[in-house]
């Protein structure tokens, strides 16, 4: 982001200087006529001004044609295979995780966030899930390990993309805020 801001700053400054100079040369005011004549005496001034105006026209055309290019990407993954093309949305991956978590009776109120990263060669997903566990459940660590492995297996089978990171947070019902049921 900072590089983009810096680039836009210098482009804006360049536009202000060139347009200001062109406007200064166009004005027909007697007080500045001597300054205009003095600038025109330099052999490099007119070609430089014309070249800068050409650069501005070029950037203007680039910006004009860039308006027709779509500015947003769909929040999902596009996968190409020999026999076809598939599009996987973040919502479909989250639903797959929800279905996997619902198989466990000890889990209550799951909340799932999936992020899909669309790289040219190595697309992948990361998943974050948090939920309550029934208080009588023993072996919460083994339960979360089983859930992690099931989520990884089901999502990779469903989407055919690797799951790099699965973060499971078990929330404690006693320390959470009071809820209205």
XYZ file of C-alpha atoms in Angstrom, residues 2-180:
179
model
C 2.649 2.641 0.830
C 4.284 2.198 -2.593
C 0.939 2.749 -4.265
C 0.349 5.905 -2.233
C 3.802 7.201 -3.080
C 3.244 6.469 -6.766
C -0.116 8.259 -6.702
C 1.458 11.210 -4.866
C 4.144 11.680 -7.525
C 1.651 11.196 -10.360
C -0.629 13.826 -8.810
C 2.292 16.204 -8.276
C 3.390 15.695 -11.903
C -0.135 16.432 -13.150
C -0.353 19.613 -11.046
C 3.024 20.908 -12.264
C 2.397 20.193 -15.960
C -1.174 21.506 -15.997
C -0.101 24.550 -13.971
C 2.733 25.277 -16.397
C 0.452 24.851 -19.425
C -2.101 27.155 -17.818
C 0.644 29.679 -16.967
C 1.771 29.698 -20.597
C -1.800 30.030 -21.916
C -2.871 32.992 -19.791
C -2.774 36.344 -21.559
C -2.022 38.684 -18.672
C 0.331 41.628 -19.213
C 2.057 41.246 -15.800
C 3.334 37.744 -16.578
C 3.999 38.247 -20.306
C 7.705 38.904 -19.698
C 8.061 35.634 -17.708
C 6.347 33.699 -20.497
C 8.662 35.196 -23.125
C 11.711 34.439 -20.970
C 10.677 30.760 -20.627
C 10.059 30.462 -24.371
C 13.619 31.671 -25.074
C 15.040 28.432 -23.639
C 15.402 25.858 -26.395
C 14.501 22.930 -24.124
C 11.328 24.421 -22.625
C 8.800 23.848 -25.425
C 9.881 20.256 -26.275
C 9.895 19.366 -22.575
C 6.434 20.842 -22.097
C 5.100 18.962 -25.132
C 6.696 15.693 -23.937
C 5.198 16.121 -20.459
C 1.795 16.819 -21.998
C 2.196 13.636 -24.086
C 3.012 11.642 -20.950
C -0.115 13.044 -19.291
C -2.222 12.062 -22.294
C -0.714 8.547 -22.137
C -1.523 8.200 -18.422
C -4.990 9.589 -19.057
C -5.633 6.959 -21.728
C -4.351 4.227 -19.406
C -6.679 5.393 -16.653
C -9.580 5.660 -19.111
C -9.162 2.091 -20.352
C -8.551 0.821 -16.809
C -12.084 1.885 -15.900
C -13.452 -0.888 -18.120
C -11.465 -3.593 -16.344
C -13.308 -5.288 -13.475
C -12.003 -4.039 -10.143
C -13.158 -6.821 -7.863
C -12.412 -10.474 -7.707
C -14.953 -13.021 -6.715
C -14.219 -14.308 -3.219
C -13.501 -17.879 -4.179
C -11.157 -20.199 -5.992
C -11.135 -20.999 -9.669
C -9.707 -24.408 -10.469
C -8.960 -25.713 -13.944
C -8.728 -29.433 -14.627
C -8.310 -31.452 -17.811
C -12.018 -32.237 -17.910
C -13.421 -28.868 -16.836
C -13.450 -25.812 -14.634
C -14.732 -25.455 -11.053
C -15.424 -22.442 -8.845
C -15.400 -22.926 -5.062
C -16.775 -20.202 -2.810
C -15.775 -19.452 0.735
C -19.361 -20.074 1.795
C -19.333 -23.617 0.404
C -16.144 -24.446 2.312
C -17.648 -23.020 5.509
C -20.784 -25.130 5.020
C -18.612 -28.205 4.603
C -16.893 -27.398 7.908
C -20.251 -26.815 9.615
C -21.524 -30.196 8.407
C -18.364 -31.833 9.711
C -18.663 -30.189 13.140
C -22.365 -31.059 13.415
C -21.455 -34.758 13.486
C -20.107 -34.271 17.024
C -22.795 -34.204 19.713
C -20.484 -32.554 22.259
C -20.118 -29.361 20.191
C -22.509 -26.415 20.477
C -22.829 -23.139 18.541
C -19.975 -23.467 16.062
C -18.657 -20.379 14.324
C -16.514 -20.941 11.236
C -14.415 -18.570 9.153
C -12.687 -19.895 6.055
C -10.187 -17.978 3.956
C -9.278 -19.090 0.461
C -5.996 -18.046 -1.115
C -5.918 -18.164 -4.888
C -2.302 -18.581 -5.963
C -1.246 -19.504 -9.490
C 0.278 -22.840 -8.562
C -0.483 -23.417 -4.882
C -4.004 -22.403 -3.852
C -4.873 -23.248 -0.270
C -7.386 -22.652 2.506
C -7.148 -21.713 6.161
C -9.958 -22.391 8.582
C -10.775 -20.945 11.978
C -13.523 -22.482 14.077
C -14.662 -21.772 17.584
C -17.429 -23.439 19.539
C -18.677 -24.435 22.975
C -18.151 -27.947 24.303
C -20.645 -29.628 26.628
C -19.292 -29.285 30.160
C -19.437 -33.036 30.949
C -17.130 -33.878 28.063
C -13.806 -35.375 29.022
C -10.820 -35.337 26.697
C -11.440 -31.986 25.021
C -7.959 -32.090 23.473
C -8.598 -35.429 21.753
C -12.000 -34.143 20.605
C -10.443 -31.047 19.008
C -7.732 -33.175 17.385
C -10.388 -35.463 15.882
C -12.384 -32.442 14.686
C -9.255 -30.919 13.125
C -8.407 -34.092 11.235
C -12.028 -34.557 10.094
C -12.262 -30.958 8.920
C -8.975 -31.256 7.034
C -10.012 -34.529 5.405
C -13.537 -33.397 4.455
C -12.556 -29.978 3.117
C -9.645 -31.367 1.096
C -11.904 -34.093 -0.296
C -14.687 -31.607 -1.074
C -12.650 -28.776 -2.565
C -9.527 -30.631 -3.717
C -7.337 -27.868 -2.307
C -4.951 -28.313 0.621
C -5.840 -26.905 4.014
C -2.708 -25.280 5.414
C -3.922 -24.162 8.803
C -6.842 -25.105 11.031
C -7.312 -23.085 14.191
C -9.781 -24.464 16.738
C -10.801 -22.363 19.734
C -12.945 -23.957 22.420
C -14.847 -21.236 24.226
C -15.647 -21.546 27.884
C -19.312 -21.059 28.627
C -18.690 -19.861 32.159
C -16.422 -16.953 31.187
C -18.399 -15.833 28.129
C -20.872 -12.997 28.282
C -24.385 -13.717 29.435
C -26.703 -14.701 26.671
C -30.402 -14.228 26.221
